[in-house]
Coordinates of C-alpha atoms in Angstrom, one line a residue:
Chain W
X1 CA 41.1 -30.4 -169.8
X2 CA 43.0 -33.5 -170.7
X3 CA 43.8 -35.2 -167.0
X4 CA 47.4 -35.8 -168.7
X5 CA 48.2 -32.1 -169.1
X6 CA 47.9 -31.5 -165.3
X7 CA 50.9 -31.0 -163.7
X8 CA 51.9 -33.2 -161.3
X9 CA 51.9 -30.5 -158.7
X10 CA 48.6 -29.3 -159.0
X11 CA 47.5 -32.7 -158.6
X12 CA 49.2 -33.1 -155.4
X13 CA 47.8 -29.6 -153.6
X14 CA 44.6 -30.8 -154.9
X15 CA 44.6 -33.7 -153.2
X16 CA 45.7 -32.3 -149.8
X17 CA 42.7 -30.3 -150.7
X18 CA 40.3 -33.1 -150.2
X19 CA 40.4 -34.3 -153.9
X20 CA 40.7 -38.2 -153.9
X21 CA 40.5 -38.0 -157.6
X22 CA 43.5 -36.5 -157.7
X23 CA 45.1 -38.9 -156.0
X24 CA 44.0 -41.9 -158.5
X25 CA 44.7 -39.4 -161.7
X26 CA 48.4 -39.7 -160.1
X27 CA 48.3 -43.7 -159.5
X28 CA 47.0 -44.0 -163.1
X29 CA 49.6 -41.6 -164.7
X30 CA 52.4 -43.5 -163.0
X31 CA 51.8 -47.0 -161.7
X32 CA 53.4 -49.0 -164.8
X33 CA 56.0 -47.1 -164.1
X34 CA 56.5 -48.2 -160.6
X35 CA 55.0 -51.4 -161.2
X36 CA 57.5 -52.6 -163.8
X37 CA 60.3 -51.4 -161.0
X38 CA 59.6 -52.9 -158.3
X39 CA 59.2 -55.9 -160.0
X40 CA 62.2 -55.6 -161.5
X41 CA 64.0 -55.6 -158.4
X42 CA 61.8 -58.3 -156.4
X43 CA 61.2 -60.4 -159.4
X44 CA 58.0 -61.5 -157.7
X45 CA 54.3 -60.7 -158.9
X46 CA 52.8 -61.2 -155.8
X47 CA 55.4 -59.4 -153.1
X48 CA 55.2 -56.3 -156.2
X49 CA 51.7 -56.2 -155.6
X50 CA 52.4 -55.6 -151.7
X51 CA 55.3 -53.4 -152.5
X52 CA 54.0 -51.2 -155.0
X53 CA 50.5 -50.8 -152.1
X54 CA 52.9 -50.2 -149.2
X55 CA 54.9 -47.5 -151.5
X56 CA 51.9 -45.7 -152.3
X57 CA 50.0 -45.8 -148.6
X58 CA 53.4 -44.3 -147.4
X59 CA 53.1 -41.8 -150.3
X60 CA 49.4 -41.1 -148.9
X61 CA 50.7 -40.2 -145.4
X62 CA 54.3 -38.8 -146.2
X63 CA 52.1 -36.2 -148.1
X64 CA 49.5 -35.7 -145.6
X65 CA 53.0 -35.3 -143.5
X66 CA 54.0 -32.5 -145.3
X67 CA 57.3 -34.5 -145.8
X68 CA 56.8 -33.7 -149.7
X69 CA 58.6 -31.0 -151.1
X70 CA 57.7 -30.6 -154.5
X71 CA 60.2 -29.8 -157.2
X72 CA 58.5 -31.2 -160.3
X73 CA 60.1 -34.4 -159.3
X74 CA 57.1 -36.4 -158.1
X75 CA 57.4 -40.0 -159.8
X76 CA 61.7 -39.4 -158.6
X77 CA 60.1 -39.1 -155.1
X78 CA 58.1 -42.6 -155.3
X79 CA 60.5 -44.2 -157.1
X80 CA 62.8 -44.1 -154.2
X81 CA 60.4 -45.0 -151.8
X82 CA 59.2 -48.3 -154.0
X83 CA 62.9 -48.7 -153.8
X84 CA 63.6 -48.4 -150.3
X85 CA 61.1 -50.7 -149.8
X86 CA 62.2 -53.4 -152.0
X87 CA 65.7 -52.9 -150.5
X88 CA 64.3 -53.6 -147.0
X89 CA 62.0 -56.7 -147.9
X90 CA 65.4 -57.9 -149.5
X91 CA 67.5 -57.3 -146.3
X92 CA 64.6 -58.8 -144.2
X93 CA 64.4 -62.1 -146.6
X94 CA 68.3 -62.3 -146.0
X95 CA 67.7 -62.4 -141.9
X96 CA 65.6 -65.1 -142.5
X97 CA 66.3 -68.3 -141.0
X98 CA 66.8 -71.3 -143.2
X99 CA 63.8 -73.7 -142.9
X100 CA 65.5 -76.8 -144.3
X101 CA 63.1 -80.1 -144.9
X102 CA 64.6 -83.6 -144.0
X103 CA 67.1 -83.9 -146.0
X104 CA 68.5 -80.4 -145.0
X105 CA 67.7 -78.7 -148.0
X106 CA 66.6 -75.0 -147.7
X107 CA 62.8 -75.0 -148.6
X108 CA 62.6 -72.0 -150.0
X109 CA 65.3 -73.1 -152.3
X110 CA 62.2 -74.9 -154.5
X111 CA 61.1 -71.8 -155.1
X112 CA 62.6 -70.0 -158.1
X113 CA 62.2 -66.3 -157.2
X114 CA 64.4 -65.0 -160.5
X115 CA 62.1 -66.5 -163.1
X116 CA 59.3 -64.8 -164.4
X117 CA 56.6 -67.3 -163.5
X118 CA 53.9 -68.2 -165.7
X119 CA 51.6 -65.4 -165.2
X120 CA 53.7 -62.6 -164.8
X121 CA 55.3 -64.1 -168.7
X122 CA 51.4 -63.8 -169.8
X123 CA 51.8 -59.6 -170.0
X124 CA 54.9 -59.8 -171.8
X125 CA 55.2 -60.5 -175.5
X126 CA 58.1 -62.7 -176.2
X127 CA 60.7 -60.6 -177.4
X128 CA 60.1 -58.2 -173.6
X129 CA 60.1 -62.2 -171.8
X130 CA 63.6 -62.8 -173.2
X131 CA 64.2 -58.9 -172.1
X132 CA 63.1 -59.3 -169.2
X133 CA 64.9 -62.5 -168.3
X134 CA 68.3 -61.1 -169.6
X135 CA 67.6 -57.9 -167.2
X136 CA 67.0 -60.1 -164.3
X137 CA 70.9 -61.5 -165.1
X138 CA 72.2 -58.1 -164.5
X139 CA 74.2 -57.3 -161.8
X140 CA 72.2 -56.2 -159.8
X141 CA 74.0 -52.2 -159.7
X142 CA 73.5 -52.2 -163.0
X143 CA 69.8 -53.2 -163.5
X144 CA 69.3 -50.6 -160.9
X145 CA 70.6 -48.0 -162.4
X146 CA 68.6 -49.0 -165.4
X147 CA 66.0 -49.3 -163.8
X148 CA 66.1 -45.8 -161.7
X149 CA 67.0 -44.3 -164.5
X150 CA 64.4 -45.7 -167.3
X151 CA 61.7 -46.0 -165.1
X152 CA 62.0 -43.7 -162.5
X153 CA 63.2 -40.6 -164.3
X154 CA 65.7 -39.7 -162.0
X155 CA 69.1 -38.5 -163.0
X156 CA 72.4 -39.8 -163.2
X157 CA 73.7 -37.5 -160.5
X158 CA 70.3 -38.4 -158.6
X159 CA 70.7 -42.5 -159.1
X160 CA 74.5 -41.4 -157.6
X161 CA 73.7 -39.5 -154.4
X162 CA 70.6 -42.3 -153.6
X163 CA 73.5 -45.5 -154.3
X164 CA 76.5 -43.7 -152.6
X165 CA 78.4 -43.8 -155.7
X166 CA 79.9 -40.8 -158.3
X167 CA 78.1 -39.8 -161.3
X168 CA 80.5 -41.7 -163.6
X169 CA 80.1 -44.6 -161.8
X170 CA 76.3 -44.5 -162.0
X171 CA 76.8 -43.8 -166.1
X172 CA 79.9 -46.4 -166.6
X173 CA 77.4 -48.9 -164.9
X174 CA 74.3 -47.9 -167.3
X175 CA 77.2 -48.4 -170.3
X176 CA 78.2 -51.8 -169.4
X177 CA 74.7 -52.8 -168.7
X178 CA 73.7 -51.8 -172.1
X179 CA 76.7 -53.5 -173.5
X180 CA 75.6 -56.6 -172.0
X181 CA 72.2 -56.5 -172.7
X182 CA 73.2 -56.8 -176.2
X183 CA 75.6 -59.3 -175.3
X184 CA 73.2 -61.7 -173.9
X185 CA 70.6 -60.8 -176.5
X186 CA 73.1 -61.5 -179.7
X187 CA 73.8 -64.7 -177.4
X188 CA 70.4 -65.5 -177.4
X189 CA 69.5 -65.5 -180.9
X190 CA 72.3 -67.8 -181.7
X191 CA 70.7 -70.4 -179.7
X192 CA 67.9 -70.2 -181.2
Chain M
X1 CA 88.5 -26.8 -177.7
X2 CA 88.3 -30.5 -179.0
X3 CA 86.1 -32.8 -176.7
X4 CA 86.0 -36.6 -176.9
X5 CA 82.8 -37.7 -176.6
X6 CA 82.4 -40.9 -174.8
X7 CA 79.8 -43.6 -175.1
X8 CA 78.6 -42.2 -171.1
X9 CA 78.3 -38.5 -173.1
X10 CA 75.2 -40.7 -175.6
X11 CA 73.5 -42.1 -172.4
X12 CA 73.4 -38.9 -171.2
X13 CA 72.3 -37.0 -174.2
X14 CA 69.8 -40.3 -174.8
X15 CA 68.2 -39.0 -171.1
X16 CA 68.4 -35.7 -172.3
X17 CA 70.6 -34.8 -169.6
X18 CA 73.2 -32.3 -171.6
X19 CA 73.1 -28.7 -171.9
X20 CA 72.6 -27.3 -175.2
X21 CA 76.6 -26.5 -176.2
X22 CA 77.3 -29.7 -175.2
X23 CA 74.0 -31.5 -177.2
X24 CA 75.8 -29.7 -180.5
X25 CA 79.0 -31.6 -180.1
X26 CA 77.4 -34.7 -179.5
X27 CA 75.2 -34.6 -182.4
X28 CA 78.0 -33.6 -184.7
X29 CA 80.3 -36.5 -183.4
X30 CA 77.5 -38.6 -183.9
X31 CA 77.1 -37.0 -187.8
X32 CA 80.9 -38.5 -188.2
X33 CA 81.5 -41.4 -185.8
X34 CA 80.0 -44.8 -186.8
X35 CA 81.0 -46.3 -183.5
X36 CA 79.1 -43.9 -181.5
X37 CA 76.0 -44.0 -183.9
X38 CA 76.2 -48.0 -183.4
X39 CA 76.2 -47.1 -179.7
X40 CA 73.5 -44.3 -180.1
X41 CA 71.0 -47.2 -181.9
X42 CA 71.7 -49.5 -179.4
X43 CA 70.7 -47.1 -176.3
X44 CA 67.4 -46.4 -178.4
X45 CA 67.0 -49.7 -179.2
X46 CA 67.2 -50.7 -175.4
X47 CA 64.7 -47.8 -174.4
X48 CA 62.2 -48.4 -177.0
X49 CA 62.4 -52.0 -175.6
X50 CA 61.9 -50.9 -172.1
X51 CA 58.9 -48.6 -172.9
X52 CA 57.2 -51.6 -174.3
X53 CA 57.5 -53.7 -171.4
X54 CA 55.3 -52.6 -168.9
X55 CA 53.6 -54.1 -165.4
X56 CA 50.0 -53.1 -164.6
X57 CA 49.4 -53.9 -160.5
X58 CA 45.8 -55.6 -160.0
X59 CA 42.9 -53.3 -159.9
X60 CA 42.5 -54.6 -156.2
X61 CA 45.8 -53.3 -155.4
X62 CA 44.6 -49.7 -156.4
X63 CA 41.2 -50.1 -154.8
X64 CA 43.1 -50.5 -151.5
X65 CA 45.1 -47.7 -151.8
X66 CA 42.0 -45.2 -152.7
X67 CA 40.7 -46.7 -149.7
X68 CA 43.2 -46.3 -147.6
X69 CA 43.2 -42.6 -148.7
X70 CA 39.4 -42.2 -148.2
X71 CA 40.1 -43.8 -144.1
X72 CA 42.8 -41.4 -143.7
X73 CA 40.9 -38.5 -145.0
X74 CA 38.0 -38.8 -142.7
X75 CA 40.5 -39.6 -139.6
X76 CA 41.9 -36.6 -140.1
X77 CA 38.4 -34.5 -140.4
X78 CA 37.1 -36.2 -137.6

């Protein structure tokens, strides 16, 4: 049987069965997925690598937990983990003092965190760099409905009740970051 | 009845997120509405892009994970 054409489900009681295998089928069917998320909303390689390990180690023991209650929606379920998670390290990085160097400049100022840097540009042809880029100048409510709802699979009505917002506000923001995806790209190409 | 459909109405039948009466309106406004169509490509156009770009984490990062599982696992056993 074609690993692909298990249902999610399955693969999760078989897991709490003992079948580690299971578990990896599950990383492999969905960590690009989750990958390209988080890193979407860190816009870091290295803190998505931690994320997307602390999102599925939580997933590991939520499950074990019993805290999973399946209703075909597993990839939802981790999405909003991965999410919570980048939400907190974004919170934390906030709280962070400022560590200025002599001339009272914040240090961590040098570094650019919203550019792809040179590795993370090596997996992306050029036409998803200059996506990716124009994503990353989103608002950020609108990349992350786009991102929730492209990547994550979870509806509009789902993206609402996880961002405290109505259902139209969750679409009007997916319209307008549409609209200005094209904006930027048509934008783009004229400076080129 | 006569129903405006909106450019939200095209995300959501784009997600396949409209019941079926309401998938037969849209496709017939979209049969006869160039703005919407224009709005329609775009939306594909956008996902298509998005499907293309795609993260893998390190091997490493997966490793850890499994063996995280695999010390959990025999925790609980023991």
């Amino acid at each position: 049987m074609h690993t692909n054409l298990i249902p999610d489900q399955r693969l999760v009681i078989s897991y709490l069965e003992g079948n580690e295998a299971a578990l990896e089928m599950l990383i492999r069917r969905y960590k690009q997925k989750v990958m390209t998320s988080i890193y979407m909303l860190v816009h870091d390689r290295y803190l998505a690598e931690d994320i997307f390990q602390e999102t599925f180690i939580k997933v590991i023991h939520s499950l074990r937990q019993g805290k999973y209650q399946h209703e075909g929606k597993f990839l939802p379920w981790v999405i909003r983990i991965a999410r919570n998670l980048c939400i907190d390290h974004i919170r934390r990085r906030k709280k962070m003092p400022a560590i200025t160097d002599s001339e009272g400049k914040d240090v961590f100022g040098y570094i650019k965190v919203d550019e792809p840097n040179a590795q993370d540009r090596i997996e992306f042809n050029q036409t998803n760099s200059l996506l990716l880029s124009l994503i990353e100048k989103l608002p950020e409510e609108q990349r992350e409905v786009l991102i929730l709802r492209h990547y994550g699979d979870l509806s509009f009505k789902e993206i609402a009740d996880l961002t405290g917002c109505s259902i139209n506000t969750a679409l009007g923001r997916m319209r307008y970051a549409i609209l200005n995806l094209r904006k930027m790209m048509v934008f783009a190409e004229q400076r080129q | 009845m006569h129903q405006t459909i909106t450019q939200e109405d095209i995300i959501r039948y784009t997600y396949g997120e409209t019941a079926e009466e309401e998938t037969v309106l849209i496709e017939q406004a979209l049969a006869s509405n160039e703005q919407l169509q224009d709005f329609y490509i775009l939306m594909k156009q956008v996902a298509d892009d998005l499907n293309n770009m795609k993260m893998t984490p390190h091997p490493t990062t997966v490793r850890i994970i499994l063996e995280e599982s695999q010390d959990s696992s025999l925790e609980i056993s023991s």
